[in-house]
Short mmCIF file of C-alpha atoms in Angstrom, two decimals:
data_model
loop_
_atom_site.label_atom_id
_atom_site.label_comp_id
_atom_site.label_asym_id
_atom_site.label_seq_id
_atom_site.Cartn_x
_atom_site.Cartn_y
_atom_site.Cartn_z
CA UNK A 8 0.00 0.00 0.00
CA UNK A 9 1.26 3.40 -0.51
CA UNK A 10 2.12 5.61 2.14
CA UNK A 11 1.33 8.99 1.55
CA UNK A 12 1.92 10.39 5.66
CA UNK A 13 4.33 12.83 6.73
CA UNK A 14 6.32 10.73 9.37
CA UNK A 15 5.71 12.75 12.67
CA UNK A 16 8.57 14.20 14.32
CA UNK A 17 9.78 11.44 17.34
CA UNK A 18 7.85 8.22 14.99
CA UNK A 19 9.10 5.41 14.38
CA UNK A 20 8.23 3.64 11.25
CA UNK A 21 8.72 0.51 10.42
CA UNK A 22 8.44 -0.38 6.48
CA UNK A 23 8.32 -3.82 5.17
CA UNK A 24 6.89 -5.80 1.64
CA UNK A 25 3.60 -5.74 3.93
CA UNK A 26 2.67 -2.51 5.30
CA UNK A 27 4.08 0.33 7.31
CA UNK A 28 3.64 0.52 10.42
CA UNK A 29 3.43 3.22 13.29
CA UNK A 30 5.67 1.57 16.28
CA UNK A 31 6.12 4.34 18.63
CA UNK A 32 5.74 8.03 19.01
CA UNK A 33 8.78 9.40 21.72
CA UNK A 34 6.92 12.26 23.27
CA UNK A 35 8.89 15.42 23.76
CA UNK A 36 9.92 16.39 26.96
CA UNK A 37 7.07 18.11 29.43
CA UNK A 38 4.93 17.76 26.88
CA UNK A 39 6.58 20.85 24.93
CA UNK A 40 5.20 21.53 21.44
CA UNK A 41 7.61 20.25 18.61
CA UNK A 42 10.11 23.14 17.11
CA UNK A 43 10.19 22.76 13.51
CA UNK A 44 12.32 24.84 11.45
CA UNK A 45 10.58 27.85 10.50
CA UNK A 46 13.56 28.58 7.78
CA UNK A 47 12.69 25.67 5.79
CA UNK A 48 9.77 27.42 4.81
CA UNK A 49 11.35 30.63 4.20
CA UNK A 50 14.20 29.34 2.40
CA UNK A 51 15.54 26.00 2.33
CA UNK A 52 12.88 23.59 1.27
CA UNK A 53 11.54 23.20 -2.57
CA UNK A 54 8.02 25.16 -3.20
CA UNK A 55 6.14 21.52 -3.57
CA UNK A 56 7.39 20.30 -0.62
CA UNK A 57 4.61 19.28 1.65
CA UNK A 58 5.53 20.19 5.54
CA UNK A 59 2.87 19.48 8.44
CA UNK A 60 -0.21 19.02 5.80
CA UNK A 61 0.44 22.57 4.06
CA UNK A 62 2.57 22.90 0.80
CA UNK A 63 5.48 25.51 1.09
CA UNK A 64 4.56 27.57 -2.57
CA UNK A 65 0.95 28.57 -0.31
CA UNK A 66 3.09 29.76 3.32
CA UNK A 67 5.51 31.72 0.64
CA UNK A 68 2.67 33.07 -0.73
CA UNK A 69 0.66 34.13 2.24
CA UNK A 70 4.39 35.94 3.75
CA UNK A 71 4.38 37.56 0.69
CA UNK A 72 0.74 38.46 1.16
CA UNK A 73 1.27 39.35 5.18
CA UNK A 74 4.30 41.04 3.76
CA UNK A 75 2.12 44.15 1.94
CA UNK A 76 -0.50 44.08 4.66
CA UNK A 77 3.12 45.06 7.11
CA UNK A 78 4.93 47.09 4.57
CA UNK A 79 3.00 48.94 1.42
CA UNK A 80 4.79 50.95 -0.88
CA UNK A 81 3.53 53.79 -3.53
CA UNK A 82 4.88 51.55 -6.55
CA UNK A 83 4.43 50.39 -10.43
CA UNK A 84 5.48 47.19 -10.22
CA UNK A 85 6.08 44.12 -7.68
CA UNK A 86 9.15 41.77 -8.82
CA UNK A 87 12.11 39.35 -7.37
CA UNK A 88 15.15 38.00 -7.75
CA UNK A 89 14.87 34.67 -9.63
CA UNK A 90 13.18 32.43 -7.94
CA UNK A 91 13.22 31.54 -4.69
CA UNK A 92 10.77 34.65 -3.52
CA UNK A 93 8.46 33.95 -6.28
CA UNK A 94 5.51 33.14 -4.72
CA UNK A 95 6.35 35.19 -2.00
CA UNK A 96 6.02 38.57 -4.27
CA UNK A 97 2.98 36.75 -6.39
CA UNK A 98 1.24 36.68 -2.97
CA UNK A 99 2.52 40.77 -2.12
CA UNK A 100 1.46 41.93 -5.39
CA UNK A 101 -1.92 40.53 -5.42
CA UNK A 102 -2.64 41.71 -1.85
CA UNK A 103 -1.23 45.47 -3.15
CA UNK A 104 -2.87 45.51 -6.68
CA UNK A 105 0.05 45.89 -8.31
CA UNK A 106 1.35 44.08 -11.37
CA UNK A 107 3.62 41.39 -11.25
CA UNK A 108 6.80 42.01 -13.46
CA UNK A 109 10.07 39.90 -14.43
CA UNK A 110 12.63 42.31 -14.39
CA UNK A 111 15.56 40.26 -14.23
CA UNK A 112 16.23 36.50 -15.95
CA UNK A 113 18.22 34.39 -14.18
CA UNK A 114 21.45 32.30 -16.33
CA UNK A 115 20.52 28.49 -15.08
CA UNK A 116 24.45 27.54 -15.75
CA UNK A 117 25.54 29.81 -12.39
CA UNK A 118 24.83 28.02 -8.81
CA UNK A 119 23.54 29.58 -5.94
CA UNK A 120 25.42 32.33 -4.39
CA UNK A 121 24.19 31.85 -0.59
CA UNK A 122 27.45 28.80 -0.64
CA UNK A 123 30.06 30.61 -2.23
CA UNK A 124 32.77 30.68 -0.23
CA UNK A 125 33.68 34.53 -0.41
CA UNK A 126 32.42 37.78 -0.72
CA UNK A 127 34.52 38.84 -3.87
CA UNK A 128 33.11 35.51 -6.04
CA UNK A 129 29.44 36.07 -4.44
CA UNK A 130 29.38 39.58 -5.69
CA UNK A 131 31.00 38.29 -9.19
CA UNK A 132 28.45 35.61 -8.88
CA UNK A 133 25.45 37.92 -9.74
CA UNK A 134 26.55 39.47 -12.61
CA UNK A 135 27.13 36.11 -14.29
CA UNK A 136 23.46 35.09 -12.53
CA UNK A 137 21.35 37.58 -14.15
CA UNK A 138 20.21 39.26 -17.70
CA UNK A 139 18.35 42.13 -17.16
CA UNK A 140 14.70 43.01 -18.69
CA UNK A 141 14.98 46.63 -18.49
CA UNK A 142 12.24 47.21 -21.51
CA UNK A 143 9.85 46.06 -18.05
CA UNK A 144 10.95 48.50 -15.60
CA UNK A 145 12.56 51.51 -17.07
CA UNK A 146 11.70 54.89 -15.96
CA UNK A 147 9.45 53.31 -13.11
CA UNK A 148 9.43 52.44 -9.12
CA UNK A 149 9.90 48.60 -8.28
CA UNK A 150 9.35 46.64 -5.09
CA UNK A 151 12.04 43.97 -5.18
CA UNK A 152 10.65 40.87 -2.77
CA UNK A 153 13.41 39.06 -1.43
CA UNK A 154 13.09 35.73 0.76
CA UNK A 155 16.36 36.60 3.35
CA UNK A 156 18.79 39.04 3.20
CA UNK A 157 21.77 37.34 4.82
CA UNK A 158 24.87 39.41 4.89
CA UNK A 159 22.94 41.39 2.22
CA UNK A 160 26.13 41.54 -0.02
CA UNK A 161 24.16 39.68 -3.20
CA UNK A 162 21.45 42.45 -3.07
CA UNK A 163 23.41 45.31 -3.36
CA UNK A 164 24.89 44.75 -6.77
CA UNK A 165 21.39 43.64 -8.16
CA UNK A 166 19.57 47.09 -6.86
CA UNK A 167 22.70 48.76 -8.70
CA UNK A 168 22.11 46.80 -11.75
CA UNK A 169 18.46 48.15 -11.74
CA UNK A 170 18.99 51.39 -11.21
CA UNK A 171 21.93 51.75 -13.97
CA UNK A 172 18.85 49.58 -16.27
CA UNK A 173 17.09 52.72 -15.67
CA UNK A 174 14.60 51.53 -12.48
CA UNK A 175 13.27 55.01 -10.94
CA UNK A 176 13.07 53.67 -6.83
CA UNK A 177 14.03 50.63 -5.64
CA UNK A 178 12.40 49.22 -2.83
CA UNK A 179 13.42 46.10 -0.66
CA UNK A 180 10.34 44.13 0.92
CA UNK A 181 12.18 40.87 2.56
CA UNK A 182 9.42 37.76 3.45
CA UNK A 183 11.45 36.55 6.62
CA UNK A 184 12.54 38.77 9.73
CA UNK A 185 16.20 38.97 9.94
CA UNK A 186 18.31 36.45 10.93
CA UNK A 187 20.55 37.59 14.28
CA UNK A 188 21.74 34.25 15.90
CA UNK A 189 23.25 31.36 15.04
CA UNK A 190 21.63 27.72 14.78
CA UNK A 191 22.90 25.29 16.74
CA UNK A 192 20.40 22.57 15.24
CA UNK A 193 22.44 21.90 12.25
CA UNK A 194 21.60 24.50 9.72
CA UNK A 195 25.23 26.35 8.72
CA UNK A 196 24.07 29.82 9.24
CA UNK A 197 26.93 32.66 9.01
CA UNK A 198 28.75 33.71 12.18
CA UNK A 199 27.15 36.43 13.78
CA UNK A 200 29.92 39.53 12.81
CA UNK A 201 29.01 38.32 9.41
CA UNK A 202 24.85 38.50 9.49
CA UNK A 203 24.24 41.89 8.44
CA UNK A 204 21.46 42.12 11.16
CA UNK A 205 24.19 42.03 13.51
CA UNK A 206 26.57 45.02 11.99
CA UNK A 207 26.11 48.85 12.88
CA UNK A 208 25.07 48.91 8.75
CA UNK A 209 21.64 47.63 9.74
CA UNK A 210 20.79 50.75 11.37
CA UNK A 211 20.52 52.64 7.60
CA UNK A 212 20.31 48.68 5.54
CA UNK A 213 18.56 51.24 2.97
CA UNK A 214 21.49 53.31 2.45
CA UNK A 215 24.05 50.45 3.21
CA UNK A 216 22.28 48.11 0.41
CA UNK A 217 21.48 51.38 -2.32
CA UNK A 218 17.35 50.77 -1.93
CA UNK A 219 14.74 53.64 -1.44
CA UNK A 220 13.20 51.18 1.62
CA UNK A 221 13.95 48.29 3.07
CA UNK A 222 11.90 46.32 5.24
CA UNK A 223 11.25 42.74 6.93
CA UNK A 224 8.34 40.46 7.35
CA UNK A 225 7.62 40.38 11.47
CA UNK A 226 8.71 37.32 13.23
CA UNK A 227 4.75 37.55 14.72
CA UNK A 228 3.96 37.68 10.72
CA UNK A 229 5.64 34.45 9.40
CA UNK A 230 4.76 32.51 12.58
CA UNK A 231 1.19 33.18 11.59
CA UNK A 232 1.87 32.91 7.50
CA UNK A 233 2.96 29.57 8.56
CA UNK A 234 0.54 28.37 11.31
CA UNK A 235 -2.48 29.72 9.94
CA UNK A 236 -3.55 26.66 7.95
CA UNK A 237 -2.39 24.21 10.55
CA UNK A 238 -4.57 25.63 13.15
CA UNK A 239 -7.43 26.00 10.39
CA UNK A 240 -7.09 22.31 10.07
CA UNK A 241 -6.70 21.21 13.82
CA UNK A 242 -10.31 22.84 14.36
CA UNK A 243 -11.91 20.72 11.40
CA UNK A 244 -10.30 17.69 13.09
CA UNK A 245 -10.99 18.78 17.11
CA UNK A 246 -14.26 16.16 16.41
CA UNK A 247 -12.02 13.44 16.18
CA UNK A 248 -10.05 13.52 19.59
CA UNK A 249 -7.41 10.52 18.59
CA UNK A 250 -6.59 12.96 15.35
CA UNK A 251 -5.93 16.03 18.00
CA UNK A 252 -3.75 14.42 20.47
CA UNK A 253 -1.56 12.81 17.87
CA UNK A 254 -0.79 16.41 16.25
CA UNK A 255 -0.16 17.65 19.78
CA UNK A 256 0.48 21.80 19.96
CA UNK A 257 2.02 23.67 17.10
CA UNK A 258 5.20 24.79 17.51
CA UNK A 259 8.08 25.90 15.50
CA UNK A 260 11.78 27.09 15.77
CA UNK A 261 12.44 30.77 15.51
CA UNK A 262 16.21 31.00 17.13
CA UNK A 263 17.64 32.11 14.48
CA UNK A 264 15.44 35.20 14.33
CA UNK A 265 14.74 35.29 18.16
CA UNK A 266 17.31 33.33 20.05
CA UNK A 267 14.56 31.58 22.20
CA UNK A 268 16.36 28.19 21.71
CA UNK A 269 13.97 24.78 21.67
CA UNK A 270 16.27 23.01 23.71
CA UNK A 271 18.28 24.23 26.85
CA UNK A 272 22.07 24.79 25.37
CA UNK A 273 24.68 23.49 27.40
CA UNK A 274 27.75 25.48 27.23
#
């Protein structure tokens, strides 16, 4: 039979020819809710990935949409850099009313610039990355929506590329708070000195980064991008008690953002 679950965080499966089968579920400690990564659905995991019943594309989306209900802009157009905020400004420009615009193509030979291992080949990186559709924007005030600015080096040199294209404003909407602390949980986050959230440059990002505005999604607004739907569902299902208990409270991990850690550290 096919097994089309998520396996619940603490189950153990066991899969043979036969069937699967649920043999335990390890509880966490004092009953705390579960911490799941709240970056994979900023960042890390694929748009059709399917995390605690809700597909990632739709919790990009409603950021995106949260996003312009946070921080609205007088504008012309909404656009991104290729791809990974995609449905993140879809879901901002359809909350604004404002068209959605490609104003940069990405080259698909490059690879991502988050891993490079310096600063000078992630800057060289993006001109390499992108062709620019300046017929689209020229003469006119775009809302870039970005999905994290990290160290915000891979920005800069794009919002310069615009402008030089002949973009009027630039302005930086970002569908994730700002990243300030380091994961201990496995994720290979920068070191703090390097998180531009971190640096005395945050205090003017705008001027730092050459945009009209910059501004960040709330940590309140992507907890409830991402936990609206869950919740949604957990009400349909309170009828059927077994259902509730085994989903237990939602909870996810915001450290990175907040530095309220899921697990006491011990050094």
């Amino acid at each position: 039979s096919r097994y089309y679950r998520e396996v619940l965080p603490g189950e153990i499966v066991k899969i043979s020819r036969y069937d699967v089968q649920t043999l335990d579920v390890v509880p966490r400690p004092e009953g705390d809710p579960s911490a799941f990564c709240i970056f994979e659905y900023v960042y890390f995991a694929r748009p059709d990935s399917i995390f605690e019943g809700q597909m990632v594309y739709s919790v990009r989306r409603r950021c995106g949409q949260q996003l312009a209900i946070e921080a609205p802009v007088e504008a012309d157009l909404v656009s991104t850099v290729p791809e990974s905020a995609t449905p993140a400004a879809l879901g901002y420009a359809q909350k604004c009313g404002l068209p959605y615009v490609e104003v940069l193509c990405k080259n698909r030979y490059v690879g991502r610039t988050f891993i490079q291992p310096n600063m000078r080949l992630r800057q060289l990186g993006v001109a390499k990355k992108f062709g620019v559709l300046s017929d689209n924007f020229k003469g006119k005030r775009v809302v870039i929506i970005d999905d994290s600015i990290v160290r915000g080096n891979t920005i800069s040199p794009i919002i310069k590329l615009l402008r030089e294209s002949g973009a009027k404003e630039v302005h930086i909407r970002v569908a994730s708070p700002p990243i300030r602390f380091p994961c201990y949980m496995g994720i290979n986050i920068p070191t703090k000195e390097e998180l531009i959230a971190n640096r005395p440059e945050f205090h003017d990002l705008a001027n730092y980064i050459g945009a009209d505005s910059v501004v960040y999604l709330s940590v309140e607004g992507l907890v409830s991008s991402v936990q609206e739907s869950i919740k949604a569902r957990q009400e349909n299902e309170n009828s059927f008690k077994s259902q509730k208990s085994r989903l237990g409270k939602i909870g996810h991990c915001t450290a990175c953002l907040t530095g309220e850690y899921p697990v006491e550290l011990e050094w």
